[in-house]
GROMACS .gro file of C-alpha atoms in nm:
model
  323
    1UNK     CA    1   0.000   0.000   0.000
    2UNK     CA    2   0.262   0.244   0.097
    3UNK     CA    3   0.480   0.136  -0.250
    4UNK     CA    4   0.146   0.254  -0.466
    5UNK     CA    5   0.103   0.576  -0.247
    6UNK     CA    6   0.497   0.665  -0.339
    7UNK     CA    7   0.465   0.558  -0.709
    8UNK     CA    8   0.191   0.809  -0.701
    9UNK     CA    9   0.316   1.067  -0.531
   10UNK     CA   10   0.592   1.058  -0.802
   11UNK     CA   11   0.369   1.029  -1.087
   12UNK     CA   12   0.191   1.312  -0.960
   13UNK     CA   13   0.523   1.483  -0.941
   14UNK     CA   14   0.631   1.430  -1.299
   15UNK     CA   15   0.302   1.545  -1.424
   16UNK     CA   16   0.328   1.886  -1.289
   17UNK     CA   17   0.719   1.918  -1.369
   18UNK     CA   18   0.577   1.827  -1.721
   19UNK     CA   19   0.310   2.114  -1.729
   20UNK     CA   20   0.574   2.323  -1.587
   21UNK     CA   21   0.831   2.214  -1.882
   22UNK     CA   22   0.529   2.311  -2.159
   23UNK     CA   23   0.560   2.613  -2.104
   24UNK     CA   24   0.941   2.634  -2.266
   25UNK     CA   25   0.979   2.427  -2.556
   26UNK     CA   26   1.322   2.329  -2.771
   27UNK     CA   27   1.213   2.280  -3.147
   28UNK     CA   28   1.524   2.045  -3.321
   29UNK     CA   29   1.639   2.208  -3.624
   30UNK     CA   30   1.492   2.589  -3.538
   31UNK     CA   31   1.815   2.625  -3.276
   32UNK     CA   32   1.630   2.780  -3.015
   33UNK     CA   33   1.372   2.806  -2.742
   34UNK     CA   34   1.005   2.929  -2.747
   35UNK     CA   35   0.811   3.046  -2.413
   36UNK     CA   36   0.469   3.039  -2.398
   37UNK     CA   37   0.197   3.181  -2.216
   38UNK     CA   38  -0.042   2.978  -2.025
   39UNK     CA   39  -0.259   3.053  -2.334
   40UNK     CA   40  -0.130   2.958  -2.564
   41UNK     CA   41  -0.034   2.646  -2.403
   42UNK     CA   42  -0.384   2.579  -2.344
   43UNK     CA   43  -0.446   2.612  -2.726
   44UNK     CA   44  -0.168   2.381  -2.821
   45UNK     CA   45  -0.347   2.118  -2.615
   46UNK     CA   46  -0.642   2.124  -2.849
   47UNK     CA   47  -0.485   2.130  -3.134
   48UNK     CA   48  -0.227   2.419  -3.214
   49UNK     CA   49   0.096   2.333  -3.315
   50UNK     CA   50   0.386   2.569  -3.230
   51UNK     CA   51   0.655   2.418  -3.460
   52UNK     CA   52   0.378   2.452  -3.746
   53UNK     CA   53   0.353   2.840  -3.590
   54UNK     CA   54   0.726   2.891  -3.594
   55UNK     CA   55   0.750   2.817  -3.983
   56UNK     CA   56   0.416   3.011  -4.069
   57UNK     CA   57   0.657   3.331  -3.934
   58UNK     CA   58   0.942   3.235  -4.157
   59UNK     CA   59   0.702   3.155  -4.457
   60UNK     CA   60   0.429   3.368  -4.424
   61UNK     CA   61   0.364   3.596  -4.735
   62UNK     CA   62   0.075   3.751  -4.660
   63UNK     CA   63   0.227   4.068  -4.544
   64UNK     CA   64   0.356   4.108  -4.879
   65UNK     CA   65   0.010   4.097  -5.033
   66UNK     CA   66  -0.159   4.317  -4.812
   67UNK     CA   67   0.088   4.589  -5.008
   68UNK     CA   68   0.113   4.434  -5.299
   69UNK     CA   69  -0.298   4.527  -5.307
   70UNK     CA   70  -0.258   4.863  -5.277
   71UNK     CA   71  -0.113   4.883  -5.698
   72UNK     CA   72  -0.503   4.771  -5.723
   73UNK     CA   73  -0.658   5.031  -5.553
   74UNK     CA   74  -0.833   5.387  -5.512
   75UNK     CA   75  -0.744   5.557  -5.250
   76UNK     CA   76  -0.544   5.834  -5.039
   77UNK     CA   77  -0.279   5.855  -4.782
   78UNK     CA   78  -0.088   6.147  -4.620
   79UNK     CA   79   0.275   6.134  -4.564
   80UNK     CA   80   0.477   6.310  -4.301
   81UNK     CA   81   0.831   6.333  -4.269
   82UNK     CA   82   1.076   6.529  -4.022
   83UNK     CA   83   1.473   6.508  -4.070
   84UNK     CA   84   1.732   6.637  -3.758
   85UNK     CA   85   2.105   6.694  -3.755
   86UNK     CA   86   2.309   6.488  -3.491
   87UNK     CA   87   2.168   6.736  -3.181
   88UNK     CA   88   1.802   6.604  -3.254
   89UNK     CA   89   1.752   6.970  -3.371
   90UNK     CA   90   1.472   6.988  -3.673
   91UNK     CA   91   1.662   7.078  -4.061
   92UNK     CA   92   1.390   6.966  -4.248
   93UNK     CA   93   1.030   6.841  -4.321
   94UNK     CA   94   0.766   6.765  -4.566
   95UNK     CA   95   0.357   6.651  -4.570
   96UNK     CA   96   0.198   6.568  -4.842
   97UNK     CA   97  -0.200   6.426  -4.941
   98UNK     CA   98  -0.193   6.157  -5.244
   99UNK     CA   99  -0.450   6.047  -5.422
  100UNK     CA  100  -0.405   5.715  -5.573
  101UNK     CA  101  -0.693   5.558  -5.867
  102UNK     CA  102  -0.678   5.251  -5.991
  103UNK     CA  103  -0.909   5.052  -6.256
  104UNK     CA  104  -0.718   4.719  -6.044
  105UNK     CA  105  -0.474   4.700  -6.356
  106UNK     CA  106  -0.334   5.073  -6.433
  107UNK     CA  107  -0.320   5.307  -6.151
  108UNK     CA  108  -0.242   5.714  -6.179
  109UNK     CA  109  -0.160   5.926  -5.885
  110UNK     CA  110  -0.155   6.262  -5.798
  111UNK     CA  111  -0.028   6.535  -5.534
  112UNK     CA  112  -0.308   6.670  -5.379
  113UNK     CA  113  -0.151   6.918  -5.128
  114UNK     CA  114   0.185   6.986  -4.981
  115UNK     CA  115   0.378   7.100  -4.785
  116UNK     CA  116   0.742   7.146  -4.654
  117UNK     CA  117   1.035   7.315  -4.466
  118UNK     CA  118   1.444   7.370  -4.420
  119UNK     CA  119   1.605   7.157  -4.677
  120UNK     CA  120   1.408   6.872  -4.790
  121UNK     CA  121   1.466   6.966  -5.165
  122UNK     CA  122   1.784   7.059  -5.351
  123UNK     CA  123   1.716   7.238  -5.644
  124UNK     CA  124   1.487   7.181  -5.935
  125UNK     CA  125   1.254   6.945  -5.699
  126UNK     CA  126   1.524   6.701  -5.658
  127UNK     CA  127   1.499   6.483  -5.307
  128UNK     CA  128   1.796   6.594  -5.070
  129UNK     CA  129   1.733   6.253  -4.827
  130UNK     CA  130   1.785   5.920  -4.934
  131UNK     CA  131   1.478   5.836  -4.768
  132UNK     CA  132   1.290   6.008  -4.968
  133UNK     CA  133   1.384   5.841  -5.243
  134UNK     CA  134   1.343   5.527  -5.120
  135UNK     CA  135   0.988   5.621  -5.043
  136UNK     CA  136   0.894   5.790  -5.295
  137UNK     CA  137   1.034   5.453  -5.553
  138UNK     CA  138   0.839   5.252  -5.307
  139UNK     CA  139   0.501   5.410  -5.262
  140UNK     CA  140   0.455   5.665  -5.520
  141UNK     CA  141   0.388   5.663  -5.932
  142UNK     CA  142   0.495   5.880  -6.194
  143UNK     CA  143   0.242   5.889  -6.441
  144UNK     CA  144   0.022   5.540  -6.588
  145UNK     CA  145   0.128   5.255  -6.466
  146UNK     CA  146  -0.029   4.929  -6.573
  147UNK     CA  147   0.063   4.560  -6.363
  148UNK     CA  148   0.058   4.376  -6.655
  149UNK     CA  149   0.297   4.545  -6.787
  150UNK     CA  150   0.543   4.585  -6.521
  151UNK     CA  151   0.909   4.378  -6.601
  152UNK     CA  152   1.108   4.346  -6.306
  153UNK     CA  153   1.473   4.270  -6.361
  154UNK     CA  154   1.670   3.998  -6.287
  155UNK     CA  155   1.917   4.142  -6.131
  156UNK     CA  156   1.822   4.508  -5.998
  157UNK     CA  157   2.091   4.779  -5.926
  158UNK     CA  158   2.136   5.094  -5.766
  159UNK     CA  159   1.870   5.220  -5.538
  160UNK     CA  160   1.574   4.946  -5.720
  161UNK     CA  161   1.852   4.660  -5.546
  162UNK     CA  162   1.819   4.826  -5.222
  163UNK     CA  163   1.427   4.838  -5.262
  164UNK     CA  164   1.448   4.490  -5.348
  165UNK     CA  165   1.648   4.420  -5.033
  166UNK     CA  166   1.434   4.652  -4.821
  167UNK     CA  167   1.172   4.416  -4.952
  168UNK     CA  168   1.347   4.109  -4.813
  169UNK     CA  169   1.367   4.249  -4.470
  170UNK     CA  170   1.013   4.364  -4.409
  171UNK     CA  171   0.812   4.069  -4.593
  172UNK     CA  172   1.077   3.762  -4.516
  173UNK     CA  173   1.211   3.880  -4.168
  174UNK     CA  174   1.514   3.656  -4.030
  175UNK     CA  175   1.565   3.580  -4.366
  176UNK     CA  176   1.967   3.635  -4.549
  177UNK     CA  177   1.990   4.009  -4.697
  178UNK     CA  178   2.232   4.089  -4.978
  179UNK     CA  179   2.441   4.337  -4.713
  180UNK     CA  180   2.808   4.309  -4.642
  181UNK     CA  181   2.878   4.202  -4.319
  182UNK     CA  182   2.514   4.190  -4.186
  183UNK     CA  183   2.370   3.866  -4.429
  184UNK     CA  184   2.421   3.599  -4.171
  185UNK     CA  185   2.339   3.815  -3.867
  186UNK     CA  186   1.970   3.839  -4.056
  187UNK     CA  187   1.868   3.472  -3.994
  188UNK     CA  188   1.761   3.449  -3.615
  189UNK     CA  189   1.585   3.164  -3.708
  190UNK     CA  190   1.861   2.940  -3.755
  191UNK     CA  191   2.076   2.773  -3.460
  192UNK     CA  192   2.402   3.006  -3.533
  193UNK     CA  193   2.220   3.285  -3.420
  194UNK     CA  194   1.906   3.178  -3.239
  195UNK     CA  195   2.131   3.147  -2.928
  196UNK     CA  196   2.153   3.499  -2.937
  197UNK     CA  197   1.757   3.548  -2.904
  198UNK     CA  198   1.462   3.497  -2.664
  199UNK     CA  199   1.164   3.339  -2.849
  200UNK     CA  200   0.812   3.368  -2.681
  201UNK     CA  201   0.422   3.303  -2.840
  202UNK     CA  202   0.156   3.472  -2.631
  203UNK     CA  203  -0.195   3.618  -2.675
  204UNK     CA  204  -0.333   3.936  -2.707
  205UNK     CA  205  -0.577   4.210  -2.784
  206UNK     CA  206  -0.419   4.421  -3.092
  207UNK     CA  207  -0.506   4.771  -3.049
  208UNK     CA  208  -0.749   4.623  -2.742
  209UNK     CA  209  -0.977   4.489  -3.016
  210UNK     CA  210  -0.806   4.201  -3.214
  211UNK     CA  211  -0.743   3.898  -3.068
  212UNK     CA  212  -0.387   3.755  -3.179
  213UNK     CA  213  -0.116   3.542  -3.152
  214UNK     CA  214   0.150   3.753  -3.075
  215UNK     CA  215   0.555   3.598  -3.197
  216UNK     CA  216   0.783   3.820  -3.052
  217UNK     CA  217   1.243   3.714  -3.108
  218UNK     CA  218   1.408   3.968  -2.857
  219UNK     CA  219   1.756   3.985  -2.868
  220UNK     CA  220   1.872   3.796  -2.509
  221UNK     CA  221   1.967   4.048  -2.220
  222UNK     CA  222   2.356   3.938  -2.238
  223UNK     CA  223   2.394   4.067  -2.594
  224UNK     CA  224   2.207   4.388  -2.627
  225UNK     CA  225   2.461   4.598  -2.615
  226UNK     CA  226   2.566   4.741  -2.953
  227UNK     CA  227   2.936   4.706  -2.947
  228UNK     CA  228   2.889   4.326  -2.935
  229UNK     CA  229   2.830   4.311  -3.250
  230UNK     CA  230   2.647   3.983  -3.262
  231UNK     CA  231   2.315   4.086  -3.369
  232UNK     CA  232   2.105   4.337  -3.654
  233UNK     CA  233   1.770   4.224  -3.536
  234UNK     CA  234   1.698   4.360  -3.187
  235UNK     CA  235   1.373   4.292  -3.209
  236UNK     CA  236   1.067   4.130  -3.420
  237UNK     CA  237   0.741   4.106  -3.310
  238UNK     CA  238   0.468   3.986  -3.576
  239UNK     CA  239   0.053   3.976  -3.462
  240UNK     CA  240  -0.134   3.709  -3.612
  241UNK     CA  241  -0.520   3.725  -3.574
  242UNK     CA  242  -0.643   3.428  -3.418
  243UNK     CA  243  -0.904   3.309  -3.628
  244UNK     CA  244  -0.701   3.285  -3.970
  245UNK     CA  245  -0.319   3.362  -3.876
  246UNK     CA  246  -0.317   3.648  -4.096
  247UNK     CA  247  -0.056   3.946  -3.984
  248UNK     CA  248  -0.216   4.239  -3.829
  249UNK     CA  249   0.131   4.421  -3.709
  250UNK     CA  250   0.481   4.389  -3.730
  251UNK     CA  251   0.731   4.566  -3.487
  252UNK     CA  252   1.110   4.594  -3.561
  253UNK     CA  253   1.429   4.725  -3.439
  254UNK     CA  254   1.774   4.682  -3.604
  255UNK     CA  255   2.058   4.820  -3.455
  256UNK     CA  256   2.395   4.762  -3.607
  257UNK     CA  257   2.756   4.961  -3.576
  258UNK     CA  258   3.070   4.870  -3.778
  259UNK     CA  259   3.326   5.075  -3.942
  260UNK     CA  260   3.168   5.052  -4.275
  261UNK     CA  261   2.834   5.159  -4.176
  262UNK     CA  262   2.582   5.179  -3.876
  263UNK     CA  263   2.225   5.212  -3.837
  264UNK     CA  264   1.935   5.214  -3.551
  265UNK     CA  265   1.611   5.206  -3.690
  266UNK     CA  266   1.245   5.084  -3.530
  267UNK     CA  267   0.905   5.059  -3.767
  268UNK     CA  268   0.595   4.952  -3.691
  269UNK     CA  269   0.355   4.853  -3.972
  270UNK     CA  270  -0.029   4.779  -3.929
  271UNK     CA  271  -0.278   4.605  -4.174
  272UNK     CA  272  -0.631   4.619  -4.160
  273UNK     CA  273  -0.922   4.422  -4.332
  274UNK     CA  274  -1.101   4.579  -4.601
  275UNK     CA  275  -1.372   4.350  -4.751
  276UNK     CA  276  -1.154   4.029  -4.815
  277UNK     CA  277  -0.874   4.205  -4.821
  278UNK     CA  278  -0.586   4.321  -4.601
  279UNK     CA  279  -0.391   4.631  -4.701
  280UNK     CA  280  -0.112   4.843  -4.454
  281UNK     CA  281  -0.270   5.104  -4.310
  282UNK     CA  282  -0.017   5.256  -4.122
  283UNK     CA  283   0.399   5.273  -4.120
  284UNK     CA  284   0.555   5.426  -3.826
  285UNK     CA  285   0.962   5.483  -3.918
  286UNK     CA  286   1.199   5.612  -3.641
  287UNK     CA  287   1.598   5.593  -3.751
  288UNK     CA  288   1.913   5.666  -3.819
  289UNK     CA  289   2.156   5.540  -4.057
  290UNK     CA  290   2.496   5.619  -4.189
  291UNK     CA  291   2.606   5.425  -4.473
  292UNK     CA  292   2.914   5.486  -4.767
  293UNK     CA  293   2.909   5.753  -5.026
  294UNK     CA  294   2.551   5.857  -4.843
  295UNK     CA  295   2.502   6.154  -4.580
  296UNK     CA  296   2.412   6.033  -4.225
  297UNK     CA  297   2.061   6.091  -4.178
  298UNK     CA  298   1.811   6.106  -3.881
  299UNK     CA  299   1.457   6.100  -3.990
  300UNK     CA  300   1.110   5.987  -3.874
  301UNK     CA  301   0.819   5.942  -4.083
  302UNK     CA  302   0.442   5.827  -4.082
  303UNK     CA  303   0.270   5.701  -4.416
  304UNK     CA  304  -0.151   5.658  -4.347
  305UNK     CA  305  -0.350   5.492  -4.640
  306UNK     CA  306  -0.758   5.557  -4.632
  307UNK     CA  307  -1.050   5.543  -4.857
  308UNK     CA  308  -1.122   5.883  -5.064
  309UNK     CA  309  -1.425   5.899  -4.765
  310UNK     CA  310  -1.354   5.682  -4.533
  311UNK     CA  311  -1.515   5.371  -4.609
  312UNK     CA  312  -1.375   5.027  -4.687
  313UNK     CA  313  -1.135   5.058  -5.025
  314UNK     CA  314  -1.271   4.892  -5.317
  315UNK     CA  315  -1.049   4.688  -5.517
  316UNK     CA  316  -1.051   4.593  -5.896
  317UNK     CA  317  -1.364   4.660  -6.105
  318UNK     CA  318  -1.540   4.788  -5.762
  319UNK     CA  319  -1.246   5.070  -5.825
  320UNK     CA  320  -1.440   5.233  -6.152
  321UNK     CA  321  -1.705   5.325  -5.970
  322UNK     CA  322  -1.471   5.626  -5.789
  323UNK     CA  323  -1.358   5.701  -6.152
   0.00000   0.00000   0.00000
């Protein structure tokens, strides 16, 4: 009698250490540890698999769509910038109100209003800031362009290579970058560099209204500090809605310093759902970079997309209708 009371004493024992223990889990080939919140636990219990989560970060593509849906649609978005010199003084800034139309094929675009201040052009128009450029090569159209006729090369150069890159590090985060120095440091998810990082699932209200899945990778305590050197990605957090996994937000910081170049730069990107479709609604940009045969520059920027009146956006043939 008192041998079954001990053997189940000590099964009772190992159950709880187990519970305990499923709340940190080591996945094999992904190289690092994921904590969970009693939550989420709960949910893998019934049926959610974390590894299966874990890959739907790495693979998931439909960030990139939500933008990629703005080429097919009407609508309007303000953009605000502000430059500073190195004393976090003001040198510069710019607002603008676009108007975007779109048939869901060829899209125009026009300036609606703006405004700006200090330095943000050099002469003839031209952009003074990098960042500028990159926005305006990312977001904005010259004239008709038509999707079915856009060629994208093979092998992009100048500023269209960093856009592609760019590209690479919002949409495929922890993926390899074509950057000197930084490629290998981009690929948390692997077990060279997943040491480096804290991995955690929990859930959450977005905005206190959606409820999400929540993956953050935080760079660990013991390497935070810059001149380590070890890491780019300080931190990614990505908010998947919990009824169909799609990304609502992604947070980011990157923080690197070398000799060749350094940079410190956060965004935060929201998506919303418009009819059956998700499009970015807001990008927050906070940074500083200073890279070769560029200026340094400190700048911080909001871009807000919206309907023409504030209603869902229409997209493809619903789009003529606004014409």
């Amino acid at each position: 009698m008192r041998f079954c009371v001990w053997l189940l004493f000590i099964a009772c024992s190992l159950l709880a250490k187990a519970q305990q223990d499923s709340a940190r889990l080591d996945f094999g080939d992904f190289g690092g540890i994921v904590y969970l919140d009693s939550l989420v636990v709960s949910a893998s219990r019934t049926g959610f698999q974390v590894d299966d989560f874990i890959q739907m970060v790495r693979k998931d593509e439909s960030f990139f769509n939500a933008f990629h849906n703005l080429r097919g649609l009407s609508y309007q978005s303000t953009n605000d910038f502000v430059f500073f010199n190195k004393k976090g003084k003001q040198k510069a800034a710019y607002h603008s109100l676009i108007q975007q139309r779109s048939d869901g094929d060829c899209r125009r675009m026009k300036v609606l209003e703006e405004t700006h201040s200090g330095n943000f052009f050099k002469s003839k128009g031209r952009y003074r800031y990098y960042t500028a450029k990159m926005f305006d090569r990312i977001f904005l159209t010259h004239g008709k362009i038509c999707e079915s006729q856009v060629v994208i090369p093979e092998r992009p150069k100048g500023i269209q290579k960093h856009v592609e890159e760019l590209k690479k590090l919002i949409f495929q985060p922890g993926e390899p970058v074509d950057v000197p120095l930084i490629s290998q440091k981009m690929v948390i998810f692997e077990a060279d560099m997943a040491k480096y990082y804290d991995f955690s699932i929990s859930r959450q209200l977005y905005q206190d209204q959606t409820d999400c899945y929540v993956f953050t990778a935080a760079v660990k305590p013991a390497f935070q500090q810059k001149k380590k050197g070890k890491t780019v990605i300080k931190l990614l957090q990505t908010f998947f809605h919990a009824d169909n996994f799609q990304v609502v937000a992604r947070n980011y910081q990157l923080t690197y310093k070398s000799p060749l170049f350094d940079f410190d730069v956060h965004m935060q990107i929201e998506l919303e759902r418009f009819g059956q479709y998700y499009i970015p609604t807001t990008i927050h940009y906070d940074g500083n970079w200073d890279i070769p045969a560029k200026k340094p520059e400190i700048a911080r920027f909001t871009l807000q997309f919206f309907s023409f009146d504030g209603k869902p956006m229409a997209v493809g043939t619903e789009t003529t209708k606004q014409n």
